[in-house]
PDB file of C-alpha atoms in Angstrom:
ATOM      1  CA  UNK A   1       0.000   0.000   0.000  1.00  0.00           C
ATOM      2  CA  UNK A   2       3.011   2.335  -0.342  1.00  0.00           C
ATOM      3  CA  UNK A   3       1.366   3.637  -3.529  1.00  0.00           C
ATOM      4  CA  UNK A   4      -1.330   5.301  -1.396  1.00  0.00           C
ATOM      5  CA  UNK A   5      -1.461   7.488   1.673  1.00  0.00           C
ATOM      6  CA  UNK A   6      -4.376   7.857   4.068  1.00  0.00           C
ATOM      7  CA  UNK A   7      -4.754  10.598   6.649  1.00  0.00           C
ATOM      8  CA  UNK A   8      -7.382  13.016   7.972  1.00  0.00           C
ATOM      9  CA  UNK A   9      -8.316  15.664   5.435  1.00  0.00           C
ATOM     10  CA  UNK A  10      -8.788  18.192   8.244  1.00  0.00           C
ATOM     11  CA  UNK A  11      -6.422  18.218  11.218  1.00  0.00           C
ATOM     12  CA  UNK A  12      -8.098  16.971  14.376  1.00  0.00           C
ATOM     13  CA  UNK A  13     -11.047  15.348  12.577  1.00  0.00           C
ATOM     14  CA  UNK A  14     -11.512  11.729  11.576  1.00  0.00           C
ATOM     15  CA  UNK A  15     -14.211  12.698   9.044  1.00  0.00           C
ATOM     16  CA  UNK A  16     -13.399  12.670   6.228  1.00  0.00           C
ATOM     17  CA  UNK A  17     -10.263  10.659   5.622  1.00  0.00           C
ATOM     18  CA  UNK A  18      -8.137  11.643   2.632  1.00  0.00           C
ATOM     19  CA  UNK A  19      -6.814   8.826   0.479  1.00  0.00           C
ATOM     20  CA  UNK A  20      -4.245  10.115  -2.028  1.00  0.00           C
ATOM     21  CA  UNK A  21      -2.584   8.348  -4.909  1.00  0.00           C
ATOM     22  CA  UNK A  22       1.170   8.003  -4.645  1.00  0.00           C
ATOM     23  CA  UNK A  23       1.346   8.085  -8.419  1.00  0.00           C
ATOM     24  CA  UNK A  24      -0.606  11.200  -9.386  1.00  0.00           C
ATOM     25  CA  UNK A  25      -3.061  10.381 -12.123  1.00  0.00           C
ATOM     26  CA  UNK A  26      -3.319   6.665 -11.393  1.00  0.00           C
ATOM     27  CA  UNK A  27      -6.730   5.456 -12.630  1.00  0.00           C
ATOM     28  CA  UNK A  28      -9.051   5.123  -9.654  1.00  0.00           C
ATOM     29  CA  UNK A  29     -11.107   2.285 -11.106  1.00  0.00           C
ATOM     30  CA  UNK A  30      -7.934   0.272 -11.788  1.00  0.00           C
ATOM     31  CA  UNK A  31      -6.689   0.875  -8.233  1.00  0.00           C
ATOM     32  CA  UNK A  32      -9.920  -0.397  -6.689  1.00  0.00           C
ATOM     33  CA  UNK A  33      -8.742  -3.982  -5.917  1.00  0.00           C
ATOM     34  CA  UNK A  34      -5.885  -2.602  -3.829  1.00  0.00           C
ATOM     35  CA  UNK A  35      -8.034   0.042  -2.215  1.00  0.00           C
ATOM     36  CA  UNK A  36     -11.006  -2.117  -1.285  1.00  0.00           C
ATOM     37  CA  UNK A  37      -9.494  -3.600   1.886  1.00  0.00           C
ATOM     38  CA  UNK A  38      -8.456  -0.151   3.103  1.00  0.00           C
ATOM     39  CA  UNK A  39     -11.915   1.279   2.398  1.00  0.00           C
ATOM     40  CA  UNK A  40     -13.707  -1.627   4.056  1.00  0.00           C
ATOM     41  CA  UNK A  41     -11.592  -1.159   7.167  1.00  0.00           C
ATOM     42  CA  UNK A  42     -11.962   2.608   7.488  1.00  0.00           C
ATOM     43  CA  UNK A  43     -15.332   3.628   6.064  1.00  0.00           C
ATOM     44  CA  UNK A  44     -17.508   2.438   8.951  1.00  0.00           C
ATOM     45  CA  UNK A  45     -15.122   4.071  11.420  1.00  0.00           C
ATOM     46  CA  UNK A  46     -14.895   7.511   9.835  1.00  0.00           C
ATOM     47  CA  UNK A  47     -18.034   7.572   7.673  1.00  0.00           C
ATOM     48  CA  UNK A  48     -16.463   9.190   4.601  1.00  0.00           C
ATOM     49  CA  UNK A  49     -13.366   9.081   2.405  1.00  0.00           C
ATOM     50  CA  UNK A  50     -12.048  11.591  -0.144  1.00  0.00           C
ATOM     51  CA  UNK A  51     -10.068  10.103  -3.051  1.00  0.00           C
ATOM     52  CA  UNK A  52      -7.628  12.637  -4.507  1.00  0.00           C
ATOM     53  CA  UNK A  53      -4.912  12.743  -7.188  1.00  0.00           C
ATOM     54  CA  UNK A  54      -6.310   9.699  -8.938  1.00  0.00           C
ATOM     55  CA  UNK A  55      -7.634   9.841 -12.480  1.00  0.00           C
ATOM     56  CA  UNK A  56     -11.141   9.106 -13.650  1.00  0.00           C
ATOM     57  CA  UNK A  57     -11.830   9.193 -17.364  1.00  0.00           C
ATOM     58  CA  UNK A  58     -15.395  10.459 -17.163  1.00  0.00           C
ATOM     59  CA  UNK A  59     -18.760   9.101 -15.958  1.00  0.00           C
ATOM     60  CA  UNK A  60     -18.232   5.551 -17.261  1.00  0.00           C
ATOM     61  CA  UNK A  61     -15.013   5.125 -15.274  1.00  0.00           C
ATOM     62  CA  UNK A  62     -16.787   6.582 -12.236  1.00  0.00           C
ATOM     63  CA  UNK A  63     -19.584   4.048 -12.721  1.00  0.00           C
ATOM     64  CA  UNK A  64     -17.071   1.181 -12.915  1.00  0.00           C
ATOM     65  CA  UNK A  65     -15.385   2.365  -9.719  1.00  0.00           C
ATOM     66  CA  UNK A  66     -18.625   2.695  -7.728  1.00  0.00           C
ATOM     67  CA  UNK A  67     -19.957  -0.637  -8.993  1.00  0.00           C
ATOM     68  CA  UNK A  68     -16.675  -2.309  -8.105  1.00  0.00           C
ATOM     69  CA  UNK A  69     -17.673  -2.619  -4.450  1.00  0.00           C
ATOM     70  CA  UNK A  70     -19.873  -5.604  -5.257  1.00  0.00           C
ATOM     71  CA  UNK A  71     -23.357  -4.095  -5.355  1.00  0.00           C
ATOM     72  CA  UNK A  72     -25.311  -3.056  -8.459  1.00  0.00           C
ATOM     73  CA  UNK A  73     -25.745   0.696  -8.753  1.00  0.00           C
ATOM     74  CA  UNK A  74     -29.223   1.864  -7.799  1.00  0.00           C
ATOM     75  CA  UNK A  75     -31.689   3.785  -9.884  1.00  0.00           C
ATOM     76  CA  UNK A  76     -33.073   7.005  -8.449  1.00  0.00           C
ATOM     77  CA  UNK A  77     -36.549   5.753  -7.539  1.00  0.00           C
ATOM     78  CA  UNK A  78     -39.233   7.760  -5.715  1.00  0.00           C
ATOM     79  CA  UNK A  79     -37.031  10.838  -5.960  1.00  0.00           C
ATOM     80  CA  UNK A  80     -37.859  14.099  -4.247  1.00  0.00           C
ATOM     81  CA  UNK A  81     -35.645  16.463  -6.270  1.00  0.00           C
ATOM     82  CA  UNK A  82     -34.915  17.052  -9.958  1.00  0.00           C
ATOM     83  CA  UNK A  83     -31.883  15.318 -11.437  1.00  0.00           C
ATOM     84  CA  UNK A  84     -30.917  13.702 -14.737  1.00  0.00           C
ATOM     85  CA  UNK A  85     -29.366  10.369 -15.621  1.00  0.00           C
ATOM     86  CA  UNK A  86     -25.816  10.715 -16.963  1.00  0.00           C
ATOM     87  CA  UNK A  87     -25.170   7.048 -17.674  1.00  0.00           C
ATOM     88  CA  UNK A  88     -26.424   3.786 -16.202  1.00  0.00           C
ATOM     89  CA  UNK A  89     -26.541   4.212 -12.415  1.00  0.00           C
ATOM     90  CA  UNK A  90     -24.984   7.696 -12.509  1.00  0.00           C
ATOM     91  CA  UNK A  91     -26.965  10.918 -12.042  1.00  0.00           C
ATOM     92  CA  UNK A  92     -26.426  14.631 -11.813  1.00  0.00           C
ATOM     93  CA  UNK A  93     -26.474  16.036  -8.316  1.00  0.00           C
ATOM     94  CA  UNK A  94     -29.702  17.832  -7.367  1.00  0.00           C
ATOM     95  CA  UNK A  95     -30.549  20.379 -10.044  1.00  0.00           C
ATOM     96  CA  UNK A  96     -31.571  23.246  -7.785  1.00  0.00           C
ATOM     97  CA  UNK A  97     -30.609  26.830  -8.728  1.00  0.00           C
ATOM     98  CA  UNK A  98     -27.003  27.753  -7.830  1.00  0.00           C
ATOM     99  CA  UNK A  99     -28.035  30.332  -5.219  1.00  0.00           C
ATOM    100  CA  UNK A 100     -30.020  27.752  -3.249  1.00  0.00           C
ATOM    101  CA  UNK A 101     -28.561  26.063  -0.178  1.00  0.00           C
ATOM    102  CA  UNK A 102     -29.392  22.369   0.289  1.00  0.00           C
ATOM    103  CA  UNK A 103     -29.353  21.480   4.024  1.00  0.00           C
ATOM    104  CA  UNK A 104     -27.671  18.427   5.484  1.00  0.00           C
ATOM    105  CA  UNK A 105     -29.527  15.191   4.874  1.00  0.00           C
ATOM    106  CA  UNK A 106     -28.988  11.458   4.355  1.00  0.00           C
ATOM    107  CA  UNK A 107     -29.948  10.315   0.880  1.00  0.00           C
ATOM    108  CA  UNK A 108     -33.544   9.029   0.702  1.00  0.00           C
ATOM    109  CA  UNK A 109     -33.984   9.060   4.483  1.00  0.00           C
ATOM    110  CA  UNK A 110     -37.568  10.124   3.682  1.00  0.00           C
ATOM    111  CA  UNK A 111     -38.271   6.509   2.651  1.00  0.00           C
ATOM    112  CA  UNK A 112     -37.903   3.048   4.155  1.00  0.00           C
ATOM    113  CA  UNK A 113     -35.513   2.111   1.331  1.00  0.00           C
ATOM    114  CA  UNK A 114     -32.188   3.851   0.982  1.00  0.00           C
ATOM    115  CA  UNK A 115     -28.648   3.315  -0.332  1.00  0.00           C
ATOM    116  CA  UNK A 116     -25.965   2.402   2.165  1.00  0.00           C
ATOM    117  CA  UNK A 117     -23.244   3.868  -0.049  1.00  0.00           C
ATOM    118  CA  UNK A 118     -23.159   7.075  -2.060  1.00  0.00           C
ATOM    119  CA  UNK A 119     -20.380   8.548  -4.191  1.00  0.00           C
ATOM    120  CA  UNK A 120     -19.871  12.093  -5.503  1.00  0.00           C
ATOM    121  CA  UNK A 121     -17.462  12.783  -8.372  1.00  0.00           C
ATOM    122  CA  UNK A 122     -16.360  16.371  -9.002  1.00  0.00           C
ATOM    123  CA  UNK A 123     -15.973  16.827 -12.727  1.00  0.00           C
ATOM    124  CA  UNK A 124     -15.788  20.615 -12.412  1.00  0.00           C
ATOM    125  CA  UNK A 125     -15.669  22.626  -9.181  1.00  0.00           C
ATOM    126  CA  UNK A 126     -17.524  25.922  -9.051  1.00  0.00           C
ATOM    127  CA  UNK A 127     -15.672  29.204  -9.386  1.00  0.00           C
ATOM    128  CA  UNK A 128     -16.914  30.101  -5.911  1.00  0.00           C
ATOM    129  CA  UNK A 129     -18.671  27.979  -3.282  1.00  0.00           C
ATOM    130  CA  UNK A 130     -20.415  24.768  -4.278  1.00  0.00           C
ATOM    131  CA  UNK A 131     -18.903  22.632  -1.527  1.00  0.00           C
ATOM    132  CA  UNK A 132     -20.599  19.421  -0.415  1.00  0.00           C
ATOM    133  CA  UNK A 133     -20.557  19.774   3.384  1.00  0.00           C
ATOM    134  CA  UNK A 134     -20.870  16.563   5.403  1.00  0.00           C
ATOM    135  CA  UNK A 135     -21.659  15.664   9.022  1.00  0.00           C
ATOM    136  CA  UNK A 136     -21.468  12.649  11.330  1.00  0.00           C
ATOM    137  CA  UNK A 137     -25.004  11.312  11.836  1.00  0.00           C
ATOM    138  CA  UNK A 138     -23.920   9.476  14.989  1.00  0.00           C
ATOM    139  CA  UNK A 139     -22.695  12.716  16.531  1.00  0.00           C
ATOM    140  CA  UNK A 140     -25.904  14.483  15.483  1.00  0.00           C
ATOM    141  CA  UNK A 141     -27.961  11.745  17.153  1.00  0.00           C
ATOM    142  CA  UNK A 142     -25.937  12.038  20.379  1.00  0.00           C
ATOM    143  CA  UNK A 143     -26.125  15.836  20.377  1.00  0.00           C
ATOM    144  CA  UNK A 144     -29.859  16.029  19.643  1.00  0.00           C
ATOM    145  CA  UNK A 145     -31.830  17.030  22.779  1.00  0.00           C
ATOM    146  CA  UNK A 146     -33.089  13.850  24.427  1.00  0.00           C
ATOM    147  CA  UNK A 147     -36.764  14.814  24.333  1.00  0.00           C
ATOM    148  CA  UNK A 148     -36.639  15.518  20.596  1.00  0.00           C
ATOM    149  CA  UNK A 149     -34.631  12.407  19.831  1.00  0.00           C
ATOM    150  CA  UNK A 150     -37.012  10.180  21.780  1.00  0.00           C
ATOM    151  CA  UNK A 151     -40.090  11.769  20.198  1.00  0.00           C
ATOM    152  CA  UNK A 152     -38.777  11.148  16.684  1.00  0.00           C
ATOM    153  CA  UNK A 153     -37.657   7.634  17.587  1.00  0.00           C
ATOM    154  CA  UNK A 154     -41.056   6.741  19.075  1.00  0.00           C
ATOM    155  CA  UNK A 155     -43.346   8.409  16.535  1.00  0.00           C
ATOM    156  CA  UNK A 156     -41.332   8.392  13.334  1.00  0.00           C
ATOM    157  CA  UNK A 157     -42.082  10.842  10.527  1.00  0.00           C
ATOM    158  CA  UNK A 158     -44.991  10.884   8.082  1.00  0.00           C
ATOM    159  CA  UNK A 159     -44.136  12.412   4.710  1.00  0.00           C
ATOM    160  CA  UNK A 160     -47.039  13.775   2.675  1.00  0.00           C
ATOM    161  CA  UNK A 161     -46.486  14.606  -0.989  1.00  0.00           C
ATOM    162  CA  UNK A 162     -48.903  16.203  -3.456  1.00  0.00           C
ATOM    163  CA  UNK A 163     -47.539  15.954  -6.972  1.00  0.00           C
ATOM    164  CA  UNK A 164     -47.908  18.155 -10.026  1.00  0.00           C
ATOM    165  CA  UNK A 165     -50.205  21.133 -10.578  1.00  0.00           C
ATOM    166  CA  UNK A 166     -47.119  23.173 -11.368  1.00  0.00           C
ATOM    167  CA  UNK A 167     -46.168  23.288  -7.690  1.00  0.00           C
ATOM    168  CA  UNK A 168     -43.868  20.262  -7.476  1.00  0.00           C
ATOM    169  CA  UNK A 169     -42.478  17.437  -9.598  1.00  0.00           C
ATOM    170  CA  UNK A 170     -45.025  15.419 -11.554  1.00  0.00           C
ATOM    171  CA  UNK A 171     -45.799  11.902 -10.369  1.00  0.00           C
ATOM    172  CA  UNK A 172     -44.925  10.615 -13.842  1.00  0.00           C
ATOM    173  CA  UNK A 173     -41.353  11.862 -13.366  1.00  0.00           C
ATOM    174  CA  UNK A 174     -41.073  10.599  -9.784  1.00  0.00           C
ATOM    175  CA  UNK A 175     -42.276   7.087 -10.608  1.00  0.00           C
ATOM    176  CA  UNK A 176     -40.954   6.931 -14.160  1.00  0.00           C
ATOM    177  CA  UNK A 177     -44.269   5.839 -15.653  1.00  0.00           C
ATOM    178  CA  UNK A 178     -47.582   7.174 -16.976  1.00  0.00           C
ATOM    179  CA  UNK A 179     -49.430   4.130 -15.643  1.00  0.00           C
ATOM    180  CA  UNK A 180     -51.548   4.582 -12.529  1.00  0.00           C
ATOM    181  CA  UNK A 181     -51.561   0.838 -11.924  1.00  0.00           C
ATOM    182  CA  UNK A 182     -47.753   0.751 -11.921  1.00  0.00           C
ATOM    183  CA  UNK A 183     -47.678   3.606  -9.416  1.00  0.00           C
ATOM    184  CA  UNK A 184     -50.188   1.782  -7.207  1.00  0.00           C
ATOM    185  CA  UNK A 185     -48.149  -1.437  -7.402  1.00  0.00           C
ATOM    186  CA  UNK A 186     -44.944   0.404  -6.463  1.00  0.00           C
ATOM    187  CA  UNK A 187     -46.634   2.085  -3.514  1.00  0.00           C
ATOM    188  CA  UNK A 188     -48.165  -1.189  -2.300  1.00  0.00           C
ATOM    189  CA  UNK A 189     -44.753  -2.834  -2.422  1.00  0.00           C
ATOM    190  CA  UNK A 190     -43.092  -0.038  -0.463  1.00  0.00           C
ATOM    191  CA  UNK A 191     -45.680   0.616   2.261  1.00  0.00           C
ATOM    192  CA  UNK A 192     -46.732   3.927   0.722  1.00  0.00           C
ATOM    193  CA  UNK A 193     -50.353   5.024   0.954  1.00  0.00           C
ATOM    194  CA  UNK A 194     -51.510   6.632  -2.286  1.00  0.00           C
ATOM    195  CA  UNK A 195     -54.710   8.262  -3.455  1.00  0.00           C
ATOM    196  CA  UNK A 196     -55.822   9.866  -6.712  1.00  0.00           C
ATOM    197  CA  UNK A 197     -57.403  13.244  -6.169  1.00  0.00           C
ATOM    198  CA  UNK A 198     -60.379  14.658  -8.043  1.00  0.00           C
ATOM    199  CA  UNK A 199     -58.078  16.712 -10.287  1.00  0.00           C
ATOM    200  CA  UNK A 200     -56.258  13.548 -11.384  1.00  0.00           C
ATOM    201  CA  UNK A 201     -53.145  14.327  -9.382  1.00  0.00           C
ATOM    202  CA  UNK A 202     -51.575  12.020  -6.799  1.00  0.00           C
ATOM    203  CA  UNK A 203     -51.082  12.257  -3.043  1.00  0.00           C
ATOM    204  CA  UNK A 204     -48.837   9.864  -1.111  1.00  0.00           C
ATOM    205  CA  UNK A 205     -48.250   9.336   2.583  1.00  0.00           C
ATOM    206  CA  UNK A 206     -45.561   7.212   4.155  1.00  0.00           C
ATOM    207  CA  UNK A 207     -44.552   6.774   7.791  1.00  0.00           C
ATOM    208  CA  UNK A 208     -40.805   6.290   8.108  1.00  0.00           C
ATOM    209  CA  UNK A 209     -38.110   6.195  10.742  1.00  0.00           C
ATOM    210  CA  UNK A 210     -36.962   9.228  12.706  1.00  0.00           C
ATOM    211  CA  UNK A 211     -33.800   7.502  13.862  1.00  0.00           C
ATOM    212  CA  UNK A 212     -32.199   4.275  12.666  1.00  0.00           C
ATOM    213  CA  UNK A 213     -29.653   1.689  13.708  1.00  0.00           C
ATOM    214  CA  UNK A 214     -26.730   0.955  11.407  1.00  0.00           C
ATOM    215  CA  UNK A 215     -26.891  -2.721  10.324  1.00  0.00           C
ATOM    216  CA  UNK A 216     -23.120  -3.236  10.589  1.00  0.00           C
ATOM    217  CA  UNK A 217     -21.921  -1.094  13.488  1.00  0.00           C
ATOM    218  CA  UNK A 218     -25.135  -1.246  15.544  1.00  0.00           C
ATOM    219  CA  UNK A 219     -24.867   2.487  16.234  1.00  0.00           C
ATOM    220  CA  UNK A 220     -27.897   4.772  16.303  1.00  0.00           C
ATOM    221  CA  UNK A 221     -28.047   7.667  13.860  1.00  0.00           C
ATOM    222  CA  UNK A 222     -30.310  10.641  13.236  1.00  0.00           C
ATOM    223  CA  UNK A 223     -32.013   9.584  10.001  1.00  0.00           C
ATOM    224  CA  UNK A 224     -34.936  11.516   8.546  1.00  0.00           C
ATOM    225  CA  UNK A 225     -35.699  14.492   6.329  1.00  0.00           C
ATOM    226  CA  UNK A 226     -38.419  16.139   8.386  1.00  0.00           C
ATOM    227  CA  UNK A 227     -36.497  19.431   8.392  1.00  0.00           C
ATOM    228  CA  UNK A 228     -36.443  19.426   4.566  1.00  0.00           C
ATOM    229  CA  UNK A 229     -40.063  18.428   3.903  1.00  0.00           C
ATOM    230  CA  UNK A 230     -41.676  20.455   6.687  1.00  0.00           C
ATOM    231  CA  UNK A 231     -43.480  23.660   5.744  1.00  0.00           C
ATOM    232  CA  UNK A 232     -41.149  25.624   8.038  1.00  0.00           C
ATOM    233  CA  UNK A 233     -38.348  24.990   5.531  1.00  0.00           C
ATOM    234  CA  UNK A 234     -40.046  27.475   3.174  1.00  0.00           C
ATOM    235  CA  UNK A 235     -39.511  31.214   3.259  1.00  0.00           C
ATOM    236  CA  UNK A 236     -42.437  32.839   5.035  1.00  0.00           C
ATOM    237  CA  UNK A 237     -43.677  34.603   1.868  1.00  0.00           C
ATOM    238  CA  UNK A 238     -43.555  31.395  -0.158  1.00  0.00           C
ATOM    239  CA  UNK A 239     -45.243  29.520   2.664  1.00  0.00           C
ATOM    240  CA  UNK A 240     -48.131  31.966   2.890  1.00  0.00           C
ATOM    241  CA  UNK A 241     -48.540  32.129  -0.882  1.00  0.00           C
ATOM    242  CA  UNK A 242     -48.739  28.349  -1.166  1.00  0.00           C
ATOM    243  CA  UNK A 243     -51.218  28.096   1.691  1.00  0.00           C
ATOM    244  CA  UNK A 244     -53.390  30.713  -0.018  1.00  0.00           C
ATOM    245  CA  UNK A 245     -53.447  28.467  -3.094  1.00  0.00           C
ATOM    246  CA  UNK A 246     -53.870  25.005  -1.535  1.00  0.00           C
ATOM    247  CA  UNK A 247     -55.865  25.859   1.600  1.00  0.00           C
ATOM    248  CA  UNK A 248     -54.140  23.861   4.348  1.00  0.00           C
ATOM    249  CA  UNK A 249     -50.855  22.194   5.170  1.00  0.00           C
ATOM    250  CA  UNK A 250     -51.995  18.696   4.172  1.00  0.00           C
ATOM    251  CA  UNK A 251     -52.345  19.918   0.578  1.00  0.00           C
ATOM    252  CA  UNK A 252     -48.914  21.503   0.256  1.00  0.00           C
ATOM    253  CA  UNK A 253     -46.615  19.958  -2.363  1.00  0.00           C
ATOM    254  CA  UNK A 254     -44.724  18.314   0.493  1.00  0.00           C
ATOM    255  CA  UNK A 255     -44.848  18.389   4.257  1.00  0.00           C
ATOM    256  CA  UNK A 256     -43.781  16.309   7.233  1.00  0.00           C
ATOM    257  CA  UNK A 257     -45.714  15.315  10.345  1.00  0.00           C
ATOM    258  CA  UNK A 258     -45.053  13.014  13.242  1.00  0.00           C
ATOM    259  CA  UNK A 259     -45.872   9.429  12.378  1.00  0.00           C
ATOM    260  CA  UNK A 260     -49.212   9.653  14.204  1.00  0.00           C
ATOM    261  CA  UNK A 261     -50.253  12.563  11.962  1.00  0.00           C
ATOM    262  CA  UNK A 262     -49.764  15.290  14.557  1.00  0.00           C
ATOM    263  CA  UNK A 263     -47.961  18.472  13.591  1.00  0.00           C
ATOM    264  CA  UNK A 264     -44.208  18.800  14.090  1.00  0.00           C
ATOM    265  CA  UNK A 265     -43.608  22.049  15.896  1.00  0.00           C
ATOM    266  CA  UNK A 266     -41.665  24.769  14.053  1.00  0.00           C
ATOM    267  CA  UNK A 267     -39.626  25.327  17.201  1.00  0.00           C
ATOM    268  CA  UNK A 268     -38.613  21.665  17.335  1.00  0.00           C
ATOM    269  CA  UNK A 269     -37.304  21.782  13.785  1.00  0.00           C
ATOM    270  CA  UNK A 270     -35.399  24.978  14.518  1.00  0.00           C
ATOM    271  CA  UNK A 271     -33.523  23.024  17.188  1.00  0.00           C
ATOM    272  CA  UNK A 272     -33.018  20.120  14.763  1.00  0.00           C
ATOM    273  CA  UNK A 273     -31.562  22.436  12.111  1.00  0.00           C
ATOM    274  CA  UNK A 274     -29.266  24.130  14.610  1.00  0.00           C
ATOM    275  CA  UNK A 275     -28.007  20.753  15.818  1.00  0.00           C
ATOM    276  CA  UNK A 276     -27.296  19.638  12.264  1.00  0.00           C
ATOM    277  CA  UNK A 277     -25.437  22.844  11.490  1.00  0.00           C
ATOM    278  CA  UNK A 278     -23.199  22.491  14.533  1.00  0.00           C
ATOM    279  CA  UNK A 279     -21.738  19.331  13.018  1.00  0.00           C
ATOM    280  CA  UNK A 280     -21.226  20.576   9.468  1.00  0.00           C
ATOM    281  CA  UNK A 281     -17.789  19.941   7.959  1.00  0.00           C
ATOM    282  CA  UNK A 282     -16.921  21.769   4.742  1.00  0.00           C
ATOM    283  CA  UNK A 283     -13.954  21.555   2.388  1.00  0.00           C
ATOM    284  CA  UNK A 284     -13.350  22.761  -1.175  1.00  0.00           C
ATOM    285  CA  UNK A 285     -13.719  20.439  -4.132  1.00  0.00           C
ATOM    286  CA  UNK A 286     -10.771  19.754  -6.405  1.00  0.00           C
ATOM    287  CA  UNK A 287     -11.394  18.591  -9.949  1.00  0.00           C
ATOM    288  CA  UNK A 288     -11.264  14.792 -10.042  1.00  0.00           C
ATOM    289  CA  UNK A 289     -12.099  14.309  -6.346  1.00  0.00           C
ATOM    290  CA  UNK A 290     -14.373  11.434  -5.418  1.00  0.00           C
ATOM    291  CA  UNK A 291     -16.128  11.419  -2.043  1.00  0.00           C
ATOM    292  CA  UNK A 292     -17.468   8.086  -0.797  1.00  0.00           C
ATOM    293  CA  UNK A 293     -19.890   8.138   2.134  1.00  0.00           C
ATOM    294  CA  UNK A 294     -21.608   5.578   4.278  1.00  0.00           C
ATOM    295  CA  UNK A 295     -25.032   7.121   3.747  1.00  0.00           C
ATOM    296  CA  UNK A 296     -26.322   6.192   7.209  1.00  0.00           C
ATOM    297  CA  UNK A 297     -23.261   7.364   9.101  1.00  0.00           C
ATOM    298  CA  UNK A 298     -22.723  10.602   7.199  1.00  0.00           C
ATOM    299  CA  UNK A 299     -25.127  13.293   5.983  1.00  0.00           C
ATOM    300  CA  UNK A 300     -24.351  15.635   3.095  1.00  0.00           C
ATOM    301  CA  UNK A 301     -25.440  19.066   1.857  1.00  0.00           C
ATOM    302  CA  UNK A 302     -24.710  21.580  -0.904  1.00  0.00           C
ATOM    303  CA  UNK A 303     -23.467  25.134  -0.552  1.00  0.00           C
ATOM    304  CA  UNK A 304     -24.579  27.884  -2.962  1.00  0.00           C
ATOM    305  CA  UNK A 305     -22.161  28.567  -5.791  1.00  0.00           C
ATOM    306  CA  UNK A 306     -21.187  30.827  -8.682  1.00  0.00           C
ATOM    307  CA  UNK A 307     -20.016  29.755 -12.100  1.00  0.00           C
ATOM    308  CA  UNK A 308     -20.303  26.333 -13.746  1.00  0.00           C
ATOM    309  CA  UNK A 309     -20.282  23.328 -11.424  1.00  0.00           C
ATOM    310  CA  UNK A 310     -20.588  19.639 -12.285  1.00  0.00           C
ATOM    311  CA  UNK A 311     -20.811  16.957  -9.615  1.00  0.00           C
ATOM    312  CA  UNK A 312     -22.277  13.547 -10.456  1.00  0.00           C
ATOM    313  CA  UNK A 313     -23.570  10.876  -8.098  1.00  0.00           C
ATOM    314  CA  UNK A 314     -23.892   7.093  -7.796  1.00  0.00           C
ATOM    315  CA  UNK A 315     -25.584   4.986  -5.108  1.00  0.00           C
ATOM    316  CA  UNK A 316     -25.449   1.306  -4.176  1.00  0.00           C
ATOM    317  CA  UNK A 317     -26.226  -1.357  -1.565  1.00  0.00           C
ATOM    318  CA  UNK A 318     -29.941  -1.065  -0.927  1.00  0.00           C
ATOM    319  CA  UNK A 319     -31.142  -1.282   2.646  1.00  0.00           C
ATOM    320  CA  UNK A 320     -34.723  -1.494   3.839  1.00  0.00           C
ATOM    321  CA  UNK A 321     -36.182  -0.482   7.182  1.00  0.00           C
ATOM    322  CA  UNK A 322     -38.532  -3.175   8.420  1.00  0.00           C
TER     323      UNK A 322
END
């Protein structure tokens, strides 16, 4: 392993580790057999690894690298944000406007099915900003006030989504089909309640975990997206405008409640957001960097940016909450 070095990227922090190529420009996908043992040993300890000074010859090489860990790459099913497929199993990162901040979250923690591994490949860093901050979900869980943590653990989170009508993504795009029967079959197989409204649009409800236990380490993590889906995540003007249109919070494009259907207090989610932010770790992208995360142990975000930015994503190793 003299061809590689591994050390903390940031002094005094174990997350993330930096794994650098001894031979600058060595193809990352070709180095995978040598790297796998190192990654297997360190990833569940630190939660995230940055690969630097390797070479990836575009999205196909990135796909080969991510798939080389022994699990088929996952398709982006039941998505909540706009993104485009680059190649098989590889997608653009969330296509929100550059000025928009994306808060810390674990990928697809708003479902009972999520990837255990996620990779980000920086094809082109932004001229300014555009970092992908990360945070230790174990530390967030430990730091969360006990009353809030226990409430989320006991009740879970119910996500309500109303699709289309020009207010949110269309159900056809989310489910990848124009067939109502296929949507109903998917929902039945994933414990999602669905109903067709009088206007022909779709509403779904799903009760999911508020916290979760890692299947390998046994550690508890903060694992939900209530702070993203909840109406309090909207600017007050946008919130009031939407409520004027739809009438009540159950009809908003998306919202989050406790699993029993009761309202999550705005004040509670303010504490949740502050706790998440306390654990945020940020570092600048370099062109060619790959970041590999254990998706349960480490949350990720996106900082606003200026200028062109291209980061692509792959996911693997499906896990399902019983």
